[in-house]
């Protein structure tokens, strides 16, 4: 196998035909001035709008472009995972192809990596073109997940980030199906830092994360890294038990002083039963989410199915522990190239 590139850019794509050419051009513009080898891994997540043909065109035009096509749509987080599985660069950079995350920020991530950081995540200082509701719910979500998990997941960050090959190697060993990549990279540890940037408005097409998918994504994030929803049950049950005792005492006292007719009828009983039933059903739903995750893992199905690849000069084995993984380990342990050493010395 030929020498590994310095950087692997991983870009999941689902129906982004209107953005691909401009995205590729901006990646080239950002990385070519670095004078270091790089590859662009475009993961076709079951696109149906002509994106695949454009990917093949780019791969034919530029030998640094590689295409991985799924047999169907497996989802954004799985597409990111496939790109990381195939990546051979000393650093792996995750970025969406919708141009909301500008490729021009990539050199800043690389500069921090050369300073010695293993993970450099992009922090959204501003979100242009997004609704007030989207901004508010995103802000609440990031702060909630930050508080209820045992790991330090940075707020206002997405999947746009750089990770050292040794971090990517650990990520490849984590084969859980319902994935939350930004939480997983935080869980790995190592030395991490952030770089602020302005998230741009979408240039073409529409978001691939409508409200329904955002809710499902949030549930995956919470159940992946926190038992808080299960633990909160004991607190709510204790509160309800105390309230029931207080209400029982109050009703008994009122009946003794005001007569048996007070609180007569079934309305109060029905309301209380409906309230308790709603709590029970809610917590059954929470338990069901954890059970579903367990069931999903026990089936042990592959995370994705690759229909075809293009642009790879040599076959790569994406499986953890495979030949490509051994090669990636050797590449990560090689001394820095002269240009990289100079950059590290300047940063120091």
CSV table of C-alpha atoms in Angstrom, one decimal:
chain,number,residue,atom,x,y,z
A,1,UNK,CA,0.0,0.0,0.0
A,2,UNK,CA,1.3,3.5,-0.9
A,3,UNK,CA,2.1,6.1,1.7
A,4,UNK,CA,-0.8,7.3,3.7
A,5,UNK,CA,-2.1,10.8,3.2
A,6,UNK,CA,-1.6,13.4,6.0
A,7,UNK,CA,-5.3,14.2,6.1
A,8,UNK,CA,-8.5,12.3,5.4
A,9,UNK,CA,-11.5,14.5,4.8
A,10,UNK,CA,-14.7,12.5,5.5
A,11,UNK,CA,-17.9,14.0,4.0
A,12,UNK,CA,-21.2,12.1,4.3
A,13,UNK,CA,-23.6,12.9,1.5
A,14,UNK,CA,-27.4,12.4,1.1
A,15,UNK,CA,-28.9,14.2,-1.9
A,16,UNK,CA,-26.5,17.1,-2.1
A,17,UNK,CA,-26.1,17.3,-5.9
A,18,UNK,CA,-26.3,21.1,-5.9
A,19,UNK,CA,-23.5,21.5,-3.4
A,20,UNK,CA,-20.9,18.8,-4.4
A,21,UNK,CA,-18.9,20.7,-7.0
A,22,UNK,CA,-18.6,23.8,-4.9
A,23,UNK,CA,-17.8,21.7,-1.8
A,24,UNK,CA,-15.0,19.9,-3.6
A,25,UNK,CA,-13.6,23.2,-4.9
A,26,UNK,CA,-13.6,24.8,-1.4
A,27,UNK,CA,-11.8,21.7,0.0
A,28,UNK,CA,-9.1,21.9,-2.7
A,29,UNK,CA,-8.8,25.7,-2.0
A,30,UNK,CA,-8.4,25.1,1.7
A,31,UNK,CA,-6.0,22.1,1.6
A,32,UNK,CA,-3.7,22.5,-1.4
A,33,UNK,CA,-1.8,25.5,0.0
A,34,UNK,CA,-0.7,23.3,2.9
A,35,UNK,CA,1.5,21.3,0.5
A,36,UNK,CA,0.7,18.0,2.2
A,37,UNK,CA,-1.0,14.9,0.9
A,38,UNK,CA,-4.8,14.6,1.5
A,39,UNK,CA,-7.7,12.5,0.5
A,40,UNK,CA,-11.4,13.3,0.3
A,41,UNK,CA,-13.7,10.4,1.3
A,42,UNK,CA,-17.2,11.0,0.1
A,43,UNK,CA,-19.8,8.6,1.6
A,44,UNK,CA,-22.9,8.3,-0.6
A,45,UNK,CA,-25.7,7.5,1.9
A,46,UNK,CA,-28.2,6.2,-0.6
A,47,UNK,CA,-28.6,9.5,-2.5
A,48,UNK,CA,-31.3,9.5,-5.2
A,49,UNK,CA,-30.8,13.0,-6.8
A,50,UNK,CA,-27.8,12.4,-9.0
A,51,UNK,CA,-25.2,13.0,-6.3
A,52,UNK,CA,-23.6,9.6,-7.0
A,53,UNK,CA,-22.8,10.4,-10.6
A,54,UNK,CA,-21.2,13.7,-9.5
A,55,UNK,CA,-19.1,11.9,-7.0
A,56,UNK,CA,-17.8,9.5,-9.6
A,57,UNK,CA,-17.1,12.4,-11.9
A,58,UNK,CA,-15.0,14.1,-9.1
A,59,UNK,CA,-13.2,10.8,-8.4
A,60,UNK,CA,-12.3,10.4,-12.1
A,61,UNK,CA,-11.1,14.0,-12.3
A,62,UNK,CA,-9.0,13.9,-9.1
A,63,UNK,CA,-7.2,10.8,-7.8
A,64,UNK,CA,-7.5,12.1,-4.2
A,65,UNK,CA,-11.3,11.7,-4.2
A,66,UNK,CA,-12.6,8.4,-3.0
A,67,UNK,CA,-16.3,7.4,-3.1
A,68,UNK,CA,-18.0,4.9,-0.8
A,69,UNK,CA,-21.6,4.1,-1.8
A,70,UNK,CA,-24.1,2.4,0.5
A,71,UNK,CA,-26.6,-0.1,-0.6
A,72,UNK,CA,-29.3,2.1,0.9
A,73,UNK,CA,-29.7,5.1,3.2
A,74,UNK,CA,-28.2,4.1,6.6
A,75,UNK,CA,-28.2,7.6,8.2
A,76,UNK,CA,-25.7,10.4,8.8
A,77,UNK,CA,-23.9,9.0,11.8
A,78,UNK,CA,-23.4,5.6,10.1
A,79,UNK,CA,-22.1,7.4,7.0
A,80,UNK,CA,-19.6,9.3,9.1
A,81,UNK,CA,-18.6,6.0,10.7
A,82,UNK,CA,-17.9,4.4,7.3
A,83,UNK,CA,-15.7,7.3,6.3
A,84,UNK,CA,-13.7,7.0,9.5
A,85,UNK,CA,-13.4,3.2,8.9
A,86,UNK,CA,-11.9,3.8,5.4
A,87,UNK,CA,-9.7,6.8,6.3
A,88,UNK,CA,-5.9,6.3,6.3
A,89,UNK,CA,-4.8,9.9,7.0
A,90,UNK,CA,-2.7,10.7,10.1
A,91,UNK,CA,-5.6,13.1,11.0
A,92,UNK,CA,-9.3,12.5,10.1
A,93,UNK,CA,-11.5,15.5,9.5
A,94,UNK,CA,-15.3,15.2,9.6
A,95,UNK,CA,-17.3,17.7,7.7
A,96,UNK,CA,-20.8,17.9,6.0
A,97,UNK,CA,-21.0,18.6,2.3
A,98,UNK,CA,-23.8,21.2,2.6
A,99,UNK,CA,-21.3,24.0,3.1
A,100,UNK,CA,-22.8,25.1,6.4
A,101,UNK,CA,-19.4,24.1,7.8
A,102,UNK,CA,-16.9,26.0,5.7
A,103,UNK,CA,-13.9,24.0,4.5
A,104,UNK,CA,-11.9,27.2,5.0
A,105,UNK,CA,-11.9,26.4,8.7
A,106,UNK,CA,-10.0,23.1,8.2
A,107,UNK,CA,-6.5,24.7,8.2
A,108,UNK,CA,-7.3,26.2,11.6
A,109,UNK,CA,-8.2,22.7,12.9
A,110,UNK,CA,-5.0,21.3,11.5
A,111,UNK,CA,-2.9,24.1,13.1
A,112,UNK,CA,-4.3,23.1,16.5
A,113,UNK,CA,-3.6,19.4,15.8
A,114,UNK,CA,0.0,20.3,15.0
A,115,UNK,CA,0.2,22.0,18.4
A,116,UNK,CA,-0.4,18.6,20.0
A,117,UNK,CA,-4.1,18.3,20.3
A,118,UNK,CA,-5.7,14.9,19.5
A,119,UNK,CA,-9.2,16.2,18.9
A,120,UNK,CA,-10.0,19.7,17.6
A,121,UNK,CA,-13.8,20.4,17.4
A,122,UNK,CA,-15.4,23.4,15.7
A,123,UNK,CA,-17.5,25.5,18.0
A,124,UNK,CA,-20.5,27.4,16.5
A,125,UNK,CA,-20.1,31.0,17.6
A,126,UNK,CA,-23.0,32.0,15.3
A,127,UNK,CA,-25.6,30.1,13.3
A,128,UNK,CA,-26.6,32.1,10.2
A,129,UNK,CA,-29.9,31.5,8.5
A,130,UNK,CA,-31.5,29.2,11.2
A,131,UNK,CA,-34.8,29.9,12.8
A,132,UNK,CA,-35.1,31.1,16.3
A,133,UNK,CA,-36.8,27.9,17.3
A,134,UNK,CA,-34.0,25.8,15.8
A,135,UNK,CA,-31.4,27.9,17.7
A,136,UNK,CA,-33.3,27.7,21.0
A,137,UNK,CA,-33.9,24.0,20.9
A,138,UNK,CA,-30.2,23.3,19.8
A,139,UNK,CA,-29.0,25.5,22.7
A,140,UNK,CA,-31.2,23.7,25.2
A,141,UNK,CA,-30.2,20.3,23.8
A,142,UNK,CA,-26.4,20.9,24.1
A,143,UNK,CA,-26.7,22.2,27.6
A,144,UNK,CA,-28.9,19.4,28.7
A,145,UNK,CA,-26.6,16.7,27.3
A,146,UNK,CA,-23.7,18.5,28.9
A,147,UNK,CA,-25.3,18.4,32.3
A,148,UNK,CA,-26.7,14.9,32.4
A,149,UNK,CA,-23.8,12.9,31.0
A,150,UNK,CA,-20.6,11.8,32.8
A,151,UNK,CA,-18.4,13.0,30.0
A,152,UNK,CA,-17.5,16.5,28.9
A,153,UNK,CA,-19.4,17.0,25.6
A,154,UNK,CA,-18.6,20.6,24.5
A,155,UNK,CA,-21.7,22.8,23.9
A,156,UNK,CA,-22.5,24.3,20.5
A,157,UNK,CA,-20.5,21.7,18.6
A,158,UNK,CA,-21.5,19.3,15.8
A,159,UNK,CA,-19.6,16.6,14.1
A,160,UNK,CA,-17.3,19.1,12.3
A,161,UNK,CA,-14.0,18.2,13.9
A,162,UNK,CA,-10.5,16.8,13.4
A,163,UNK,CA,-9.3,13.7,15.2
A,164,UNK,CA,-5.9,12.2,15.4
A,165,UNK,CA,-5.5,8.7,13.8
A,166,UNK,CA,-5.2,7.1,17.3
A,167,UNK,CA,-8.5,8.6,18.3
A,168,UNK,CA,-10.0,7.3,15.0
A,169,UNK,CA,-8.6,3.9,15.8
A,170,UNK,CA,-10.5,3.7,19.1
A,171,UNK,CA,-13.6,5.0,17.4
A,172,UNK,CA,-13.5,2.1,14.9
A,173,UNK,CA,-13.6,-0.3,17.8
A,174,UNK,CA,-16.8,1.2,19.0
A,175,UNK,CA,-19.4,-0.6,16.9
A,176,UNK,CA,-22.6,0.4,18.6
A,177,UNK,CA,-25.5,0.9,16.2
A,178,UNK,CA,-27.2,4.1,17.5
A,179,UNK,CA,-24.3,6.4,17.4
A,180,UNK,CA,-23.6,9.9,18.7
A,181,UNK,CA,-20.2,10.7,17.2
A,182,UNK,CA,-19.5,13.9,19.0
A,183,UNK,CA,-20.2,12.2,22.3
A,184,UNK,CA,-18.0,9.2,21.3
A,185,UNK,CA,-15.0,11.3,20.4
A,186,UNK,CA,-15.4,13.1,23.8
A,187,UNK,CA,-15.6,9.7,25.6
A,188,UNK,CA,-12.3,8.6,24.0
A,189,UNK,CA,-10.4,11.3,25.8
A,190,UNK,CA,-6.9,12.5,24.9
A,191,UNK,CA,-6.1,16.2,24.6
A,192,UNK,CA,-9.0,18.2,23.1
A,193,UNK,CA,-9.7,21.8,22.2
A,194,UNK,CA,-12.1,23.9,20.2
A,195,UNK,CA,-11.9,26.4,17.4
A,196,UNK,CA,-14.7,28.9,17.0
A,197,UNK,CA,-16.3,29.6,13.6
A,198,UNK,CA,-19.5,31.0,12.0
A,199,UNK,CA,-21.9,28.3,10.7
A,200,UNK,CA,-23.2,29.5,7.3
A,201,UNK,CA,-26.7,29.2,5.9
A,202,UNK,CA,-27.4,26.2,3.6
A,203,UNK,CA,-26.4,27.1,0.0
A,204,UNK,CA,-28.7,24.6,-1.7
A,205,UNK,CA,-31.3,22.0,-0.8
A,206,UNK,CA,-33.0,21.5,2.5
A,207,UNK,CA,-31.9,20.2,5.9
A,208,UNK,CA,-31.6,16.4,6.4
A,209,UNK,CA,-32.5,16.8,10.0
A,210,UNK,CA,-36.2,17.7,10.3
A,211,UNK,CA,-37.9,17.8,13.7
A,212,UNK,CA,-38.7,14.1,13.8
A,213,UNK,CA,-35.0,13.1,13.1
A,214,UNK,CA,-33.8,15.7,15.6
A,215,UNK,CA,-35.9,14.2,18.4
A,216,UNK,CA,-34.7,10.7,17.5
A,217,UNK,CA,-31.1,12.0,17.4
A,218,UNK,CA,-31.5,13.6,20.8
A,219,UNK,CA,-32.9,10.3,22.3
A,220,UNK,CA,-29.9,8.4,20.9
A,221,UNK,CA,-27.6,11.0,22.4
A,222,UNK,CA,-29.2,10.8,25.9
A,223,UNK,CA,-29.5,7.0,26.0
A,224,UNK,CA,-26.0,6.5,24.7
A,225,UNK,CA,-24.3,8.5,27.4
A,226,UNK,CA,-26.6,8.9,30.4
A,227,UNK,CA,-28.7,6.8,32.7
A,228,UNK,CA,-30.3,10.0,34.1
A,229,UNK,CA,-33.8,9.3,32.5
A,230,UNK,CA,-33.8,5.9,34.4
A,231,UNK,CA,-32.4,7.4,37.6
A,232,UNK,CA,-35.0,10.2,37.7
A,233,UNK,CA,-37.8,7.7,38.1
A,234,UNK,CA,-36.9,7.1,41.7
A,235,UNK,CA,-37.1,10.8,42.5
A,236,UNK,CA,-40.4,11.3,40.8
A,237,UNK,CA,-41.9,8.2,42.5
A,238,UNK,CA,-40.7,9.5,45.9
A,239,UNK,CA,-42.3,12.9,45.2
A,240,UNK,CA,-45.6,11.3,44.1
A,241,UNK,CA,-45.6,9.1,47.2
A,242,UNK,CA,-45.2,12.1,49.5
A,243,UNK,CA,-47.9,14.0,47.6
A,244,UNK,CA,-50.3,11.1,47.8
A,245,UNK,CA,-49.8,10.9,51.6
A,246,UNK,CA,-50.3,14.6,52.0
A,247,UNK,CA,-53.4,14.5,49.7
A,248,UNK,CA,-54.8,11.5,51.6
A,249,UNK,CA,-54.4,13.3,55.0
A,250,UNK,CA,-56.0,16.5,53.7
A,251,UNK,CA,-59.0,14.7,52.1
A,252,UNK,CA,-59.5,12.6,55.3
A,253,UNK,CA,-59.5,15.8,57.4
A,254,UNK,CA,-61.9,17.6,55.1
A,255,UNK,CA,-64.3,14.6,55.1
A,256,UNK,CA,-64.3,14.5,58.9
A,257,UNK,CA,-64.9,18.2,59.3
A,258,UNK,CA,-67.1,18.9,56.3
A,259,UNK,CA,-69.0,15.7,55.9
A,260,UNK,CA,-68.8,12.6,53.7
A,261,UNK,CA,-70.4,14.5,50.8
A,262,UNK,CA,-67.2,16.6,50.4
A,263,UNK,CA,-65.1,15.3,47.5
A,264,UNK,CA,-68.0,13.1,46.5
A,265,UNK,CA,-68.1,11.4,43.1
A,266,UNK,CA,-65.4,9.9,40.9
A,267,UNK,CA,-64.0,12.9,39.2
A,268,UNK,CA,-61.0,13.3,41.6
A,269,UNK,CA,-60.2,9.6,41.4
A,270,UNK,CA,-60.3,9.6,37.6
A,271,UNK,CA,-58.0,12.7,37.3
A,272,UNK,CA,-55.5,11.1,39.7
A,273,UNK,CA,-55.5,7.8,37.9
A,274,UNK,CA,-55.0,9.6,34.5
A,275,UNK,CA,-52.1,11.5,36.0
A,276,UNK,CA,-50.4,8.4,37.4
A,277,UNK,CA,-51.1,6.5,34.2
A,278,UNK,CA,-49.4,9.2,32.1
A,279,UNK,CA,-46.3,9.0,34.3
A,280,UNK,CA,-46.2,5.2,34.0
A,281,UNK,CA,-46.6,5.3,30.2
A,282,UNK,CA,-43.8,7.9,29.9
A,283,UNK,CA,-41.4,5.9,32.0
A,284,UNK,CA,-42.3,2.7,30.1
A,285,UNK,CA,-41.3,4.6,26.9
A,286,UNK,CA,-38.0,5.6,28.5
A,287,UNK,CA,-37.3,2.0,29.6
A,288,UNK,CA,-38.3,0.9,26.1
A,289,UNK,CA,-35.7,3.1,24.5
A,290,UNK,CA,-32.9,1.4,26.6
A,291,UNK,CA,-34.3,-2.1,25.9
A,292,UNK,CA,-34.5,-1.3,22.1
A,293,UNK,CA,-30.8,-0.2,22.2
A,294,UNK,CA,-29.9,-3.5,23.9
A,295,UNK,CA,-31.9,-5.5,21.4
A,296,UNK,CA,-30.3,-3.6,18.5
A,297,UNK,CA,-26.8,-4.5,19.7
A,298,UNK,CA,-27.6,-8.2,20.4
A,299,UNK,CA,-28.6,-8.8,16.7
A,300,UNK,CA,-25.0,-7.9,15.8
A,301,UNK,CA,-25.8,-6.8,12.3
A,302,UNK,CA,-23.2,-4.9,10.3
A,303,UNK,CA,-23.4,-1.1,10.7
A,304,UNK,CA,-23.7,-0.6,6.9
A,305,UNK,CA,-23.6,-2.3,3.6
A,306,UNK,CA,-21.2,-1.0,0.9
A,307,UNK,CA,-22.6,-1.4,-2.6
A,308,UNK,CA,-19.5,0.0,-4.4
A,309,UNK,CA,-16.4,2.1,-4.1
A,310,UNK,CA,-14.4,4.3,-6.5
A,311,UNK,CA,-11.2,6.1,-6.5
A,312,UNK,CA,-9.2,3.7,-4.3
A,313,UNK,CA,-5.9,2.9,-5.8
A,314,UNK,CA,-5.6,-0.2,-3.6
A,315,UNK,CA,-8.2,-2.2,-1.7
A,316,UNK,CA,-8.7,-1.2,1.9
A,317,UNK,CA,-10.0,-3.4,4.7
A,318,UNK,CA,-12.2,-1.1,6.9
A,319,UNK,CA,-12.7,-3.6,9.6
A,320,UNK,CA,-11.0,-2.9,13.0
A,321,UNK,CA,-7.9,-5.0,13.2
A,322,UNK,CA,-7.8,-5.6,9.5
A,323,UNK,CA,-4.8,-5.0,7.2
A,324,UNK,CA,-5.7,-1.4,6.6
A,325,UNK,CA,-6.0,-0.8,10.4
A,326,UNK,CA,-2.5,-2.1,10.9
A,327,UNK,CA,-1.3,0.2,8.1
A,328,UNK,CA,-3.0,3.1,9.7
A,329,UNK,CA,-1.3,2.4,13.0
A,330,UNK,CA,2.1,2.3,11.3
A,331,UNK,CA,1.3,5.6,9.5
A,332,UNK,CA,0.3,7.3,12.7
A,333,UNK,CA,3.5,6.3,14.4
A,334,UNK,CA,5.8,7.6,11.6
A,335,UNK,CA,7.8,10.7,12.4
A,336,UNK,CA,6.3,13.9,11.1
A,337,UNK,CA,7.3,15.1,7.6
A,338,UNK,CA,9.7,18.0,7.4
A,339,UNK,CA,6.9,20.5,6.7
A,340,UNK,CA,4.9,19.2,9.6
A,341,UNK,CA,7.9,19.4,12.0
A,342,UNK,CA,8.6,23.0,11.0
A,343,UNK,CA,5.0,23.8,11.7
A,344,UNK,CA,5.1,22.2,15.1
A,345,UNK,CA,8.3,24.1,15.9
A,346,UNK,CA,6.7,27.4,14.9
A,347,UNK,CA,3.6,26.6,17.0
A,348,UNK,CA,5.9,25.8,20.0
